[in-house]
XYZ file of C-alpha atoms in Angstrom:
678
model
C -15.490 -57.855 46.915
C -14.010 -58.590 43.499
C -11.526 -61.401 43.091
C -9.555 -61.935 39.909
C -6.244 -62.196 38.119
C -4.806 -60.654 34.990
C -4.492 -63.549 32.572
C -3.371 -64.274 29.076
C -5.149 -64.844 25.812
C -7.932 -66.870 24.390
C -9.654 -65.104 21.540
C -13.178 -66.473 21.192
C -15.776 -65.966 18.520
C -19.055 -67.795 18.848
C -22.087 -68.100 16.594
C -24.229 -66.157 19.009
C -22.383 -62.924 18.321
C -20.574 -61.131 21.130
C -18.314 -63.827 22.544
C -18.040 -64.707 26.196
C -14.386 -63.676 26.104
C -14.431 -60.691 23.744
C -10.777 -59.707 23.819
C -7.249 -61.051 23.720
C -5.652 -61.367 27.164
C -8.994 -61.176 28.983
C -9.103 -60.454 32.674
C -11.369 -62.879 34.541
C -12.982 -61.660 37.752
C -16.057 -62.375 39.811
C -17.976 -60.632 42.525
C -21.173 -61.355 44.442
C -23.214 -60.975 41.253
C -21.492 -62.463 38.232
C -18.406 -63.205 36.202
C -16.690 -60.100 34.871
C -14.641 -60.442 31.683
C -12.516 -57.513 30.642
C -14.581 -55.270 32.878
C -17.985 -56.370 31.549
C -20.511 -58.593 33.253
C -21.362 -61.777 31.375
C -23.937 -64.526 31.842
C -22.372 -67.769 30.614
C -24.219 -70.870 29.483
C -22.276 -73.939 30.589
C -22.955 -77.339 29.059
C -21.713 -80.663 30.422
C -20.248 -83.179 27.976
C -18.095 -86.151 28.975
C -15.296 -86.460 26.460
C -14.507 -90.058 27.444
C -18.121 -91.038 26.699
C -17.792 -89.955 23.040
C -15.535 -91.153 20.219
C -12.717 -88.660 19.730
C -13.580 -88.221 16.038
C -16.978 -86.810 17.097
C -15.670 -84.230 19.583
C -15.309 -81.318 17.173
C -18.783 -81.721 15.684
C -20.303 -82.131 19.144
C -18.635 -78.988 20.448
C -19.821 -77.064 17.379
C -23.383 -78.231 18.000
C -23.147 -77.121 21.611
C -21.874 -73.737 20.480
C -24.702 -73.474 17.951
C -27.088 -74.214 20.816
C -25.766 -71.216 22.712
C -23.322 -72.915 25.082
C -20.409 -70.599 25.892
C -18.519 -72.748 28.447
C -17.795 -76.494 28.319
C -17.822 -78.606 31.494
C -16.489 -82.157 31.698
C -15.626 -84.792 34.270
C -12.247 -86.512 34.275
C -13.291 -89.962 35.504
C -10.444 -91.625 37.395
C -11.423 -95.200 36.509
C -11.665 -94.272 32.832
C -7.946 -93.465 32.800
C -6.436 -95.721 35.493
C -8.400 -98.957 35.368
C -5.223 -100.807 36.400
C -3.185 -99.266 39.189
C -0.276 -97.244 37.885
C -1.261 -97.668 34.231
C -2.740 -94.471 32.835
C -4.503 -94.488 29.485
C -4.855 -91.089 27.783
C -5.436 -92.522 24.310
C -8.450 -92.349 22.006
C -11.592 -91.022 23.646
C -9.654 -90.740 26.930
C -7.299 -88.127 25.450
C -8.082 -85.116 27.613
C -5.380 -82.994 26.019
C -6.798 -83.484 22.541
C -10.293 -82.673 23.816
C -9.037 -79.402 25.329
C -7.331 -78.578 22.031
C -10.632 -79.155 20.206
C -12.380 -76.782 22.617
C -9.635 -74.221 22.077
C -9.998 -74.521 18.303
C -13.761 -73.961 18.670
C -13.155 -70.992 20.977
C -14.865 -72.284 24.121
C -13.518 -72.129 27.690
C -13.526 -75.337 29.727
C -14.212 -76.247 33.351
C -12.848 -79.662 34.311
C -14.203 -81.630 37.270
C -11.283 -83.776 38.408
C -12.608 -85.682 41.424
C -11.128 -87.876 42.797
C -14.817 -88.669 43.320
C -17.085 -87.579 40.477
C -20.187 -89.816 40.459
C -21.685 -89.112 37.017
C -23.391 -92.537 37.240
C -19.994 -94.161 36.747
C -18.939 -97.309 38.588
C -17.811 -96.367 42.123
C -18.341 -92.715 41.253
C -15.178 -92.921 39.167
C -12.880 -94.387 41.820
C -11.123 -97.503 40.421
C -11.921 -100.934 41.836
C -8.299 -101.554 42.780
C -8.405 -98.694 45.271
C -10.901 -100.553 47.469
C -8.453 -103.406 48.067
C -6.102 -101.107 50.006
C -8.109 -100.485 53.158
C -7.684 -96.716 52.780
C -10.568 -94.350 53.407
C -11.504 -92.462 50.246
C -12.439 -88.774 50.163
C -10.489 -88.146 53.356
C -7.353 -86.402 54.577
C -5.645 -89.751 55.142
C -2.037 -89.186 53.929
C -2.086 -92.463 52.009
C -5.217 -91.427 50.135
C -3.834 -87.984 49.399
C -0.625 -89.522 48.074
C -2.681 -91.463 45.524
C -4.726 -88.347 44.683
C -1.544 -86.370 44.080
C -0.390 -89.008 41.592
C -3.771 -88.741 39.827
C -3.635 -84.939 39.738
C -0.073 -85.010 38.387
C -1.249 -87.217 35.556
C -4.144 -84.871 34.795
C -1.732 -81.948 34.833
C 0.345 -83.557 32.070
C -2.776 -83.241 29.921
C -3.545 -79.602 30.741
C -0.035 -78.174 30.966
C 0.304 -75.363 28.435
C -3.477 -75.249 27.964
C -4.361 -73.303 31.090
C -5.995 -69.922 30.723
C -2.768 -68.075 31.518
C -1.091 -69.956 28.645
C -3.700 -68.900 26.114
C -5.453 -72.224 26.532
C -9.126 -72.941 27.156
C -8.906 -74.258 30.738
C -10.654 -71.615 32.839
C -11.615 -73.388 36.057
C -11.501 -76.655 37.973
C -13.858 -78.399 40.399
C -12.596 -80.580 43.238
C -14.495 -83.702 44.285
C -18.298 -83.651 43.941
C -21.339 -83.466 46.214
C -19.041 -83.505 49.243
C -20.582 -82.902 52.681
C -17.632 -83.225 55.048
C -15.191 -80.588 56.229
C -14.008 -77.874 53.882
C -10.427 -78.609 54.917
C -10.497 -81.714 52.671
C -11.427 -79.633 49.630
C -8.688 -77.147 50.491
C -6.120 -79.955 50.696
C -7.164 -81.027 47.190
C -6.772 -77.474 45.937
C -3.366 -77.102 47.595
C -2.194 -80.349 45.975
C -3.357 -79.147 42.567
C -1.753 -75.718 42.882
C 1.462 -77.284 44.150
C 1.592 -79.378 40.984
C 1.059 -76.345 38.740
C -2.675 -75.708 38.355
C -3.082 -71.930 38.160
C -6.572 -70.932 37.030
C -8.826 -67.854 37.199
C -11.137 -69.572 39.687
C -12.026 -72.916 41.247
C -15.409 -74.433 42.035
C -17.207 -76.969 44.196
C -20.772 -78.195 44.321
C -22.820 -76.017 46.690
C -24.817 -79.029 47.873
C -25.035 -80.591 50.357
C -24.172 -78.250 53.222
C -20.546 -78.666 54.320
C -19.740 -79.688 57.905
C -17.329 -76.732 57.977
C -16.827 -74.086 55.289
C -14.103 -73.474 52.761
C -12.374 -70.096 53.335
C -14.121 -67.356 51.409
C -12.905 -66.817 47.861
C -11.174 -70.171 47.463
C -13.920 -71.989 45.545
C -17.174 -70.798 44.022
C -20.153 -72.960 45.081
C -22.282 -74.037 42.110
C -25.809 -75.353 42.495
C -28.307 -77.529 40.668
C -31.919 -78.634 40.273
C -33.692 -81.345 38.313
C -37.226 -81.946 37.095
C -37.125 -85.561 38.292
C -34.553 -87.990 39.638
C -33.785 -91.576 38.692
C -32.260 -91.982 42.159
C -35.556 -91.674 44.055
C -36.465 -94.899 45.833
C -40.143 -94.311 45.106
C -41.727 -95.743 41.960
C -44.501 -93.135 41.940
C -44.679 -90.470 39.183
C -43.985 -87.292 41.180
C -41.905 -88.472 44.100
C -39.467 -86.226 45.956
C -39.022 -82.470 46.142
C -38.466 -81.830 42.443
C -41.642 -79.740 42.288
C -39.777 -77.003 44.174
C -37.578 -76.431 41.127
C -40.605 -74.975 39.308
C -41.196 -72.165 41.802
C -39.265 -68.897 41.969
C -37.372 -68.737 45.246
C -34.370 -67.150 46.906
C -32.987 -70.476 48.201
C -30.219 -71.457 45.798
C -29.751 -75.147 46.405
C -31.862 -78.283 46.002
C -33.221 -80.713 48.568
C -33.843 -83.344 45.888
C -30.373 -84.072 44.464
C -28.756 -87.238 45.880
C -31.838 -87.926 47.989
C -31.059 -91.661 47.965
C -27.867 -90.867 49.913
C -28.798 -87.812 51.973
C -32.094 -88.065 53.794
C -34.269 -85.175 54.985
C -32.248 -82.382 53.395
C -32.981 -78.924 54.769
C -33.156 -75.689 52.819
C -29.811 -74.499 54.056
C -26.524 -73.750 52.318
C -23.075 -73.510 53.866
C -22.626 -70.333 55.865
C -21.078 -67.618 53.723
C -22.112 -69.100 50.384
C -24.713 -66.371 49.908
C -21.823 -63.942 49.352
C -20.885 -65.661 46.092
C -22.563 -65.169 42.711
C -25.491 -67.530 42.105
C -24.203 -70.048 39.574
C -25.408 -73.527 38.619
C -23.501 -76.514 37.275
C -26.243 -79.166 37.384
C -29.429 -77.714 35.992
C -31.276 -80.683 34.565
C -30.898 -80.690 30.800
C -32.601 -84.078 30.957
C -32.447 -87.158 33.187
C -30.937 -90.614 33.015
C -32.967 -93.775 33.542
C -32.127 -96.189 36.355
C -33.509 -99.696 36.256
C -35.990 -99.055 39.064
C -37.001 -95.524 38.009
C -37.262 -94.328 34.401
C -38.363 -90.685 34.057
C -39.648 -89.407 30.728
C -38.424 -85.822 30.371
C -40.337 -83.200 28.375
C -38.873 -80.138 26.601
C -40.909 -77.911 28.933
C -39.127 -79.386 31.956
C -35.693 -78.087 30.988
C -36.951 -74.728 29.712
C -39.054 -74.059 32.800
C -36.148 -74.946 35.131
C -33.862 -72.562 33.270
C -36.292 -69.622 33.273
C -37.076 -70.161 36.958
C -33.365 -70.164 37.813
C -32.807 -66.922 35.882
C -35.844 -65.364 37.518
C -34.568 -66.446 40.922
C -31.272 -64.606 40.442
C -28.915 -67.100 38.826
C -26.309 -65.565 36.527
C -24.773 -68.729 35.109
C -26.850 -71.618 33.784
C -24.891 -74.868 33.805
C -26.704 -77.839 32.274
C -26.130 -81.432 33.337
C -26.152 -83.017 30.893
C -26.136 -80.917 27.736
C -24.729 -83.722 25.570
C -25.270 -87.414 26.284
C -22.783 -90.208 25.653
C -21.870 -93.876 25.837
C -19.739 -95.567 28.485
C -16.340 -96.438 26.965
C -14.828 -99.860 26.361
C -13.101 -101.315 29.410
C -12.081 -104.540 31.061
C -15.201 -104.230 33.220
C -18.534 -102.504 32.814
C -18.226 -98.873 33.922
C -21.840 -98.196 34.884
C -23.003 -97.617 38.448
C -24.557 -100.760 39.959
C -25.711 -101.742 43.417
C -23.243 -104.637 43.579
C -20.122 -102.501 43.086
C -17.763 -101.623 45.996
C -18.910 -97.990 46.308
C -21.413 -95.409 45.067
C -23.735 -98.327 44.489
C -27.098 -96.670 44.941
C -28.640 -97.430 41.546
C -28.452 -99.903 38.696
C -27.723 -97.903 35.533
C -27.516 -99.017 31.876
C -24.256 -100.678 30.917
C -23.577 -98.495 27.888
C -26.015 -95.669 27.225
C -25.774 -92.299 28.942
C -28.159 -90.460 26.632
C -29.622 -88.551 29.594
C -32.452 -87.222 27.393
C -30.145 -84.189 27.149
C -30.583 -81.381 24.574
C -28.046 -83.290 22.480
C -28.449 -87.014 22.995
C -26.071 -89.951 23.092
C -25.165 -89.607 19.407
C -25.344 -85.828 19.200
C -28.949 -85.943 18.001
C -30.849 -82.756 18.921
C -33.973 -83.234 20.996
C -36.712 -80.553 20.937
C -35.362 -78.673 23.974
C -32.065 -78.111 22.147
C -33.968 -75.596 20.044
C -36.256 -74.315 22.801
C -33.315 -73.427 25.027
C -31.449 -71.633 22.213
C -33.704 -68.571 22.387
C -32.981 -68.288 26.104
C -29.252 -68.574 25.479
C -29.420 -65.893 22.793
C -31.131 -63.667 25.331
C -28.464 -64.357 27.976
C -25.698 -63.633 25.507
C -27.166 -60.355 24.246
C -28.808 -59.065 27.433
C -26.607 -60.635 30.106
C -24.745 -57.403 30.739
C -28.086 -55.750 31.521
C -29.626 -58.619 33.503
C -26.631 -59.692 35.600
C -26.659 -56.778 38.110
C -30.437 -56.921 38.561
C -31.735 -58.141 41.919
C -34.505 -60.743 42.115
C -37.836 -59.988 43.798
C -40.501 -62.531 44.675
C -44.070 -61.196 44.771
C -45.445 -64.738 45.138
C -44.908 -67.170 48.048
C -41.640 -69.125 47.849
C -42.875 -72.223 49.671
C -45.627 -73.483 47.376
C -46.779 -77.058 47.760
C -46.704 -79.574 44.930
C -49.228 -78.604 42.254
C -50.236 -75.375 44.045
C -52.324 -73.499 41.472
C -53.983 -70.596 43.256
C -52.078 -67.874 41.410
C -49.590 -67.158 38.653
C -45.990 -68.005 39.471
C -43.807 -65.050 38.596
C -40.846 -62.998 39.740
C -38.943 -60.014 38.471
C -35.386 -58.791 38.414
C -34.737 -55.073 38.414
C -32.235 -52.283 38.714
C -33.444 -48.693 38.783
C -36.411 -48.310 36.454
C -35.506 -51.323 34.264
C -36.339 -54.959 34.750
C -37.500 -58.295 33.436
C -40.637 -60.181 34.435
C -40.296 -63.976 34.595
C -43.449 -66.087 34.212
C -43.744 -69.827 34.839
C -47.197 -71.366 34.574
C -45.763 -74.878 34.385
C -44.955 -77.678 36.792
C -43.981 -81.148 35.658
C -46.961 -83.547 35.568
C -49.246 -81.105 37.438
C -51.286 -79.491 34.610
C -51.469 -75.975 36.033
C -54.521 -74.123 34.731
C -54.675 -70.872 32.748
C -54.506 -67.712 34.882
C -56.997 -64.958 34.107
C -56.959 -61.237 34.800
C -53.164 -60.879 34.863
C -51.458 -57.467 35.010
C -47.977 -56.640 36.248
C -46.679 -53.658 38.231
C -42.894 -53.562 37.994
C -40.463 -50.635 38.179
C -43.411 -48.240 38.236
C -44.793 -49.652 34.995
C -48.219 -51.278 34.958
C -48.878 -53.531 31.991
C -50.446 -54.618 29.729
C -53.169 -52.063 29.080
C -55.870 -54.673 29.762
C -55.629 -57.834 31.882
C -54.557 -60.927 29.978
C -54.961 -64.662 30.381
C -51.717 -66.602 30.739
C -52.328 -70.018 29.147
C -51.488 -73.261 30.902
C -47.882 -74.260 30.345
C -46.679 -70.745 29.473
C -43.058 -69.955 30.369
C -41.728 -66.561 29.277
C -39.855 -63.341 30.064
C -41.198 -59.801 29.522
C -39.026 -56.635 29.380
C -39.634 -53.368 31.257
C -37.751 -50.273 30.079
C -35.221 -52.242 28.069
C -33.814 -51.200 24.674
C -36.235 -48.289 24.428
C -39.223 -50.584 24.993
C -41.318 -49.429 27.949
C -42.894 -52.853 28.193
C -43.917 -55.762 26.008
C -45.907 -58.949 26.340
C -43.361 -60.564 24.044
C -39.985 -62.041 24.949
C -36.710 -60.396 24.002
C -34.499 -62.868 22.170
C -31.627 -60.944 20.619
C -30.234 -57.533 19.721
C -27.918 -57.703 16.701
C -26.807 -55.135 14.163
C -29.317 -52.624 15.464
C -32.198 -55.090 15.161
C -34.278 -56.229 18.132
C -35.766 -59.705 17.858
C -38.697 -60.733 20.032
C -40.747 -63.915 20.418
C -44.530 -63.873 20.269
C -45.757 -65.940 23.221
C -48.479 -68.375 22.105
C -51.903 -67.515 23.480
C -50.914 -64.063 24.784
C -51.806 -60.969 22.721
C -48.606 -59.133 21.868
C -48.560 -55.545 23.132
C -45.464 -53.380 22.731
C -45.155 -49.938 24.328
C -42.448 -47.971 22.517
C -41.814 -44.338 21.544
C -44.857 -43.221 23.525
C -47.111 -45.555 21.538
C -48.842 -48.781 22.511
C -48.890 -51.291 19.679
C -51.675 -53.800 20.322
C -52.386 -57.250 18.913
C -49.122 -57.250 16.996
C -48.637 -60.307 14.785
C -45.359 -62.114 14.095
C -43.797 -61.265 10.725
C -40.500 -63.161 10.952
C -37.028 -61.800 10.242
C -37.818 -60.155 6.897
C -40.182 -57.386 7.982
C -40.180 -55.430 11.267
C -43.390 -54.835 13.203
C -42.083 -51.396 14.207
C -38.889 -49.651 13.100
C -36.097 -52.049 14.185
C -38.303 -54.482 16.143
C -38.915 -57.925 14.638
C -41.525 -60.282 16.085
C -40.952 -64.011 15.570
C -42.944 -67.151 16.165
C -41.596 -69.516 18.834
C -40.204 -71.798 16.146
C -38.455 -68.898 14.402
C -37.043 -67.646 17.707
C -35.679 -71.105 18.546
C -33.810 -71.308 15.233
C -32.757 -67.670 14.910
C -29.281 -67.356 13.320
C -28.981 -71.146 13.088
C -27.295 -72.227 9.879
C -29.529 -75.083 8.766
C -27.806 -77.848 6.838
C -29.080 -79.627 3.777
C -30.784 -82.949 4.408
C -28.894 -86.143 3.781
C -30.360 -88.700 1.362
C -32.672 -91.220 2.971
C -31.341 -94.694 3.694
C -32.990 -97.954 2.782
C -35.551 -99.357 5.182
C -34.027 -102.032 7.446
C -35.390 -105.550 7.652
C -36.447 -107.148 10.938
C -36.979 -110.769 11.765
C -37.570 -112.504 15.067
C -35.361 -115.543 15.519
C -36.083 -116.536 19.119
C -38.862 -116.127 21.667
C -38.201 -115.046 25.257
C -37.845 -117.993 27.622
C -40.030 -116.864 30.517
C -39.679 -114.181 33.172
C -36.596 -113.650 35.294
C -36.666 -113.165 39.047
C -36.360 -109.442 39.792
C -34.409 -109.065 43.026
C -34.105 -106.038 45.295
C -30.518 -104.890 45.707
C -28.481 -103.826 48.706
C -29.721 -100.247 48.354
C -33.390 -101.227 48.213
C -33.966 -100.778 44.493
C -34.808 -103.365 41.847
C -31.706 -104.916 40.299
C -31.085 -104.777 36.560
C -30.570 -107.944 34.527
C -27.031 -109.229 34.018
C -25.367 -110.721 30.928
C -26.602 -114.248 31.564
C -30.231 -113.092 31.726
C -30.098 -112.150 28.053
C -29.555 -115.775 27.089
C -33.295 -116.093 27.755
C -34.297 -112.898 25.937
C -36.287 -112.603 22.740
C -33.889 -112.224 19.813
C -34.403 -110.094 16.682
C -32.067 -109.560 13.745
C -32.011 -106.219 11.908
C -30.584 -106.291 8.407
C -30.461 -104.298 5.164
C -28.439 -101.567 6.874
C -26.835 -98.725 4.913
C -23.136 -99.092 4.216
C -20.157 -96.771 3.927
C -20.896 -93.084 3.511
C -24.636 -93.794 3.538
C -24.390 -94.249 7.315
C -23.411 -90.632 7.900
C -26.000 -88.823 10.018
C -28.199 -91.927 10.195
C -29.843 -93.047 13.420
C -31.321 -96.491 13.832
C -34.673 -96.000 15.577
C -36.078 -99.088 17.319
C -39.585 -98.610 18.689
C -40.217 -101.468 21.058
C -41.963 -102.650 24.188
C -40.019 -104.545 26.815
C -38.096 -104.293 30.050
C -34.536 -103.925 28.773
C -33.145 -104.061 25.241
C -29.549 -104.729 24.272
C -27.978 -104.162 20.860
C -25.150 -106.405 19.598
C -22.865 -106.198 16.585
C -20.844 -109.287 15.635
C -21.630 -110.701 19.078
C -20.406 -107.608 20.937
C -22.644 -105.455 23.154
C -22.657 -101.952 21.675
C -25.604 -100.295 23.445
C -28.550 -100.899 25.744
C -31.787 -99.269 26.813
C -34.031 -99.301 29.869
C -37.482 -98.956 28.316
C -39.413 -95.804 29.277
C -41.604 -95.310 26.206
C -38.919 -93.707 24.044
C -37.306 -95.644 21.188
C -33.842 -97.124 21.372
C -31.451 -95.217 19.095
C -28.069 -96.003 17.619
C -25.736 -93.943 15.410
C -25.011 -96.206 12.454
C -21.785 -94.392 11.546
C -20.204 -95.955 14.649
C -20.581 -99.498 13.286
C -17.576 -101.438 11.938
C -17.355 -101.320 8.150
C -18.021 -105.043 7.857
C -21.223 -104.952 9.930
C -24.184 -106.093 7.839
C -26.724 -106.816 10.553
C -27.424 -106.227 14.224
C -28.964 -108.358 16.920
C -31.465 -107.013 19.446
C -32.192 -108.935 22.637
C -35.264 -107.866 24.615
C -36.376 -109.045 28.040
C -40.160 -108.930 28.492
C -42.075 -106.618 30.764
C -43.482 -108.513 33.719
C -46.647 -107.970 35.671
C -46.367 -105.779 38.794
C -42.668 -104.983 38.389
C -41.077 -102.927 41.230
C -40.222 -100.279 38.627
C -41.511 -96.795 37.808
C -42.621 -96.599 34.192
C -43.952 -93.265 32.891
C -47.396 -92.973 31.300
C -45.790 -92.992 27.837
C -44.566 -96.568 28.324
C -46.688 -99.501 27.193
C -46.458 -101.826 30.193
C -48.459 -104.686 28.729
C -46.600 -107.827 29.826
C -44.365 -109.284 27.138
C -42.143 -107.737 24.478
C -42.214 -106.737 20.834
C -40.422 -104.639 18.261
C -43.118 -102.368 16.885
C -41.132 -100.621 14.165
C -37.555 -100.120 13.030
C -36.670 -97.109 10.904
C -33.596 -95.146 9.962
C -33.844 -91.420 10.522
C -31.587 -88.634 9.369
C -30.623 -85.898 11.768
C -28.732 -82.668 11.302
C -29.147 -79.588 13.505
């Protein structure tokens, strides 16, 4: 079954070449396999960015960086309490200006999916529902007429921001999600959709989260279920390194959903999706691009985590990779703190940082690229250039789909195929499990046995091999891109490159970069070259002066760490920082010298807070990574900053990763200013 509508224009041209929407007036359809744009299958890359968690003057640059990273669809929450903190008073100004954000996305040529709640979560206070709502005695997320009346008012306000910018108007707004992680009756979600359409929302398709299982389904075709998986979760109650079911995300499997997301709320989740959901295309909206840190649990995410998750999802049949988050942010200014905390009226499962929402995402809180920004690019290039070929291919699973944590008896692999063509997906990686190298590996896919001699797949290897693609019978190298008649491939470290083409078998081929082909139109690149292929590198900015650091006050003893209502350690509050160690950082760059400059504070401690002129501007739950701050965001008159650090205590009820120095006490080890440009 194909569902779609003939819609109006959004001409899009992206850095990666063939755009997601290649024509004016594109027709948007979907079937059980994929999105279909103007009659062609596409494999989008969707990246989550929260516009209200970024200054509006940074939106355009952030969207360009996402596009350079291979993102072809933007996703964003519209947090209710960010725009209606006081009942009846809506604020669409500054970084809350949804309309301006959509116009920026339109100017950059990227479609947008908005997630409009009323409940969003997103580690926001009350999941985004304003405090004033809880004084009314009305049940939220229900079909109570009084609740729905308030929701309709909210949706009408949101519609004032999107009117004229919907897809049919030539705008970027392609789809909309209702509520989030809802597990009640589908009739509630349908009421939300009916309210929205009655107001004027008219979009190519609508979505919902495919987890957890609904008590009763939504009628088929009304909303596409989108799934997710993470490498770790701050929400786990455990303070052990590999708690929960996150290990399952590193194994190829036919089951689409996750039993690890929201595990602090939903106990003993079963591997079951809502009946009928298997008839939809397999899309994700929350594939872990990183992970936030809660006070009680502070995961340290590695580049391999995100890349492995993405390859496993593709190899398991997914045809849309949606990263949560792709770009981090900072909670906006408000009359109250807008972070999730255990003491709030609702959605109070975890104590989160007051300000930072860096998420260890490919692009961090200040738009700084982390290593997996580059690692994931090569995969996104592949999806853009080979999505039409891969999308209709069915997934096959030669290995067991129910492996236990750390299971290491054989190589984890799958393949997707159609006719005599296919792709082999290899994942010899599981977070914190140190899988060993696999010897004697040969593949038999689509009637092709390769390579000519068994190979050893090194520990940590994650890759994709082609079979009968682009004239290549097989290769032990990864296809990255096909542009202007040139085929670009990545040499996989530790695996001899063998390419069977034109009846020949080229063995032990060495990478030569983009200047010289290894055979006719085939170029073999190193992993670093593949990750930066087609990326327009910018010139470095001049270095800034080294900052000065002086300690002006010692910490005044340990605080009592209490366990909150949801059985997790509670974060310190404002008054606790009156007893913190105090440092002053001076000799900061001024004016234009702040452009592209990140303050990098390497420290040891429990929690650090950064103040400017007495005002809290950022904070950090220590997990072994430095605290960062984008100096261009400082007021012009700022000449120094104050850092307050609470000491680490002995035997804290907190999970710290191995990278964290948990020696009791606190210290600033080093403060530097680093320049970043993608």
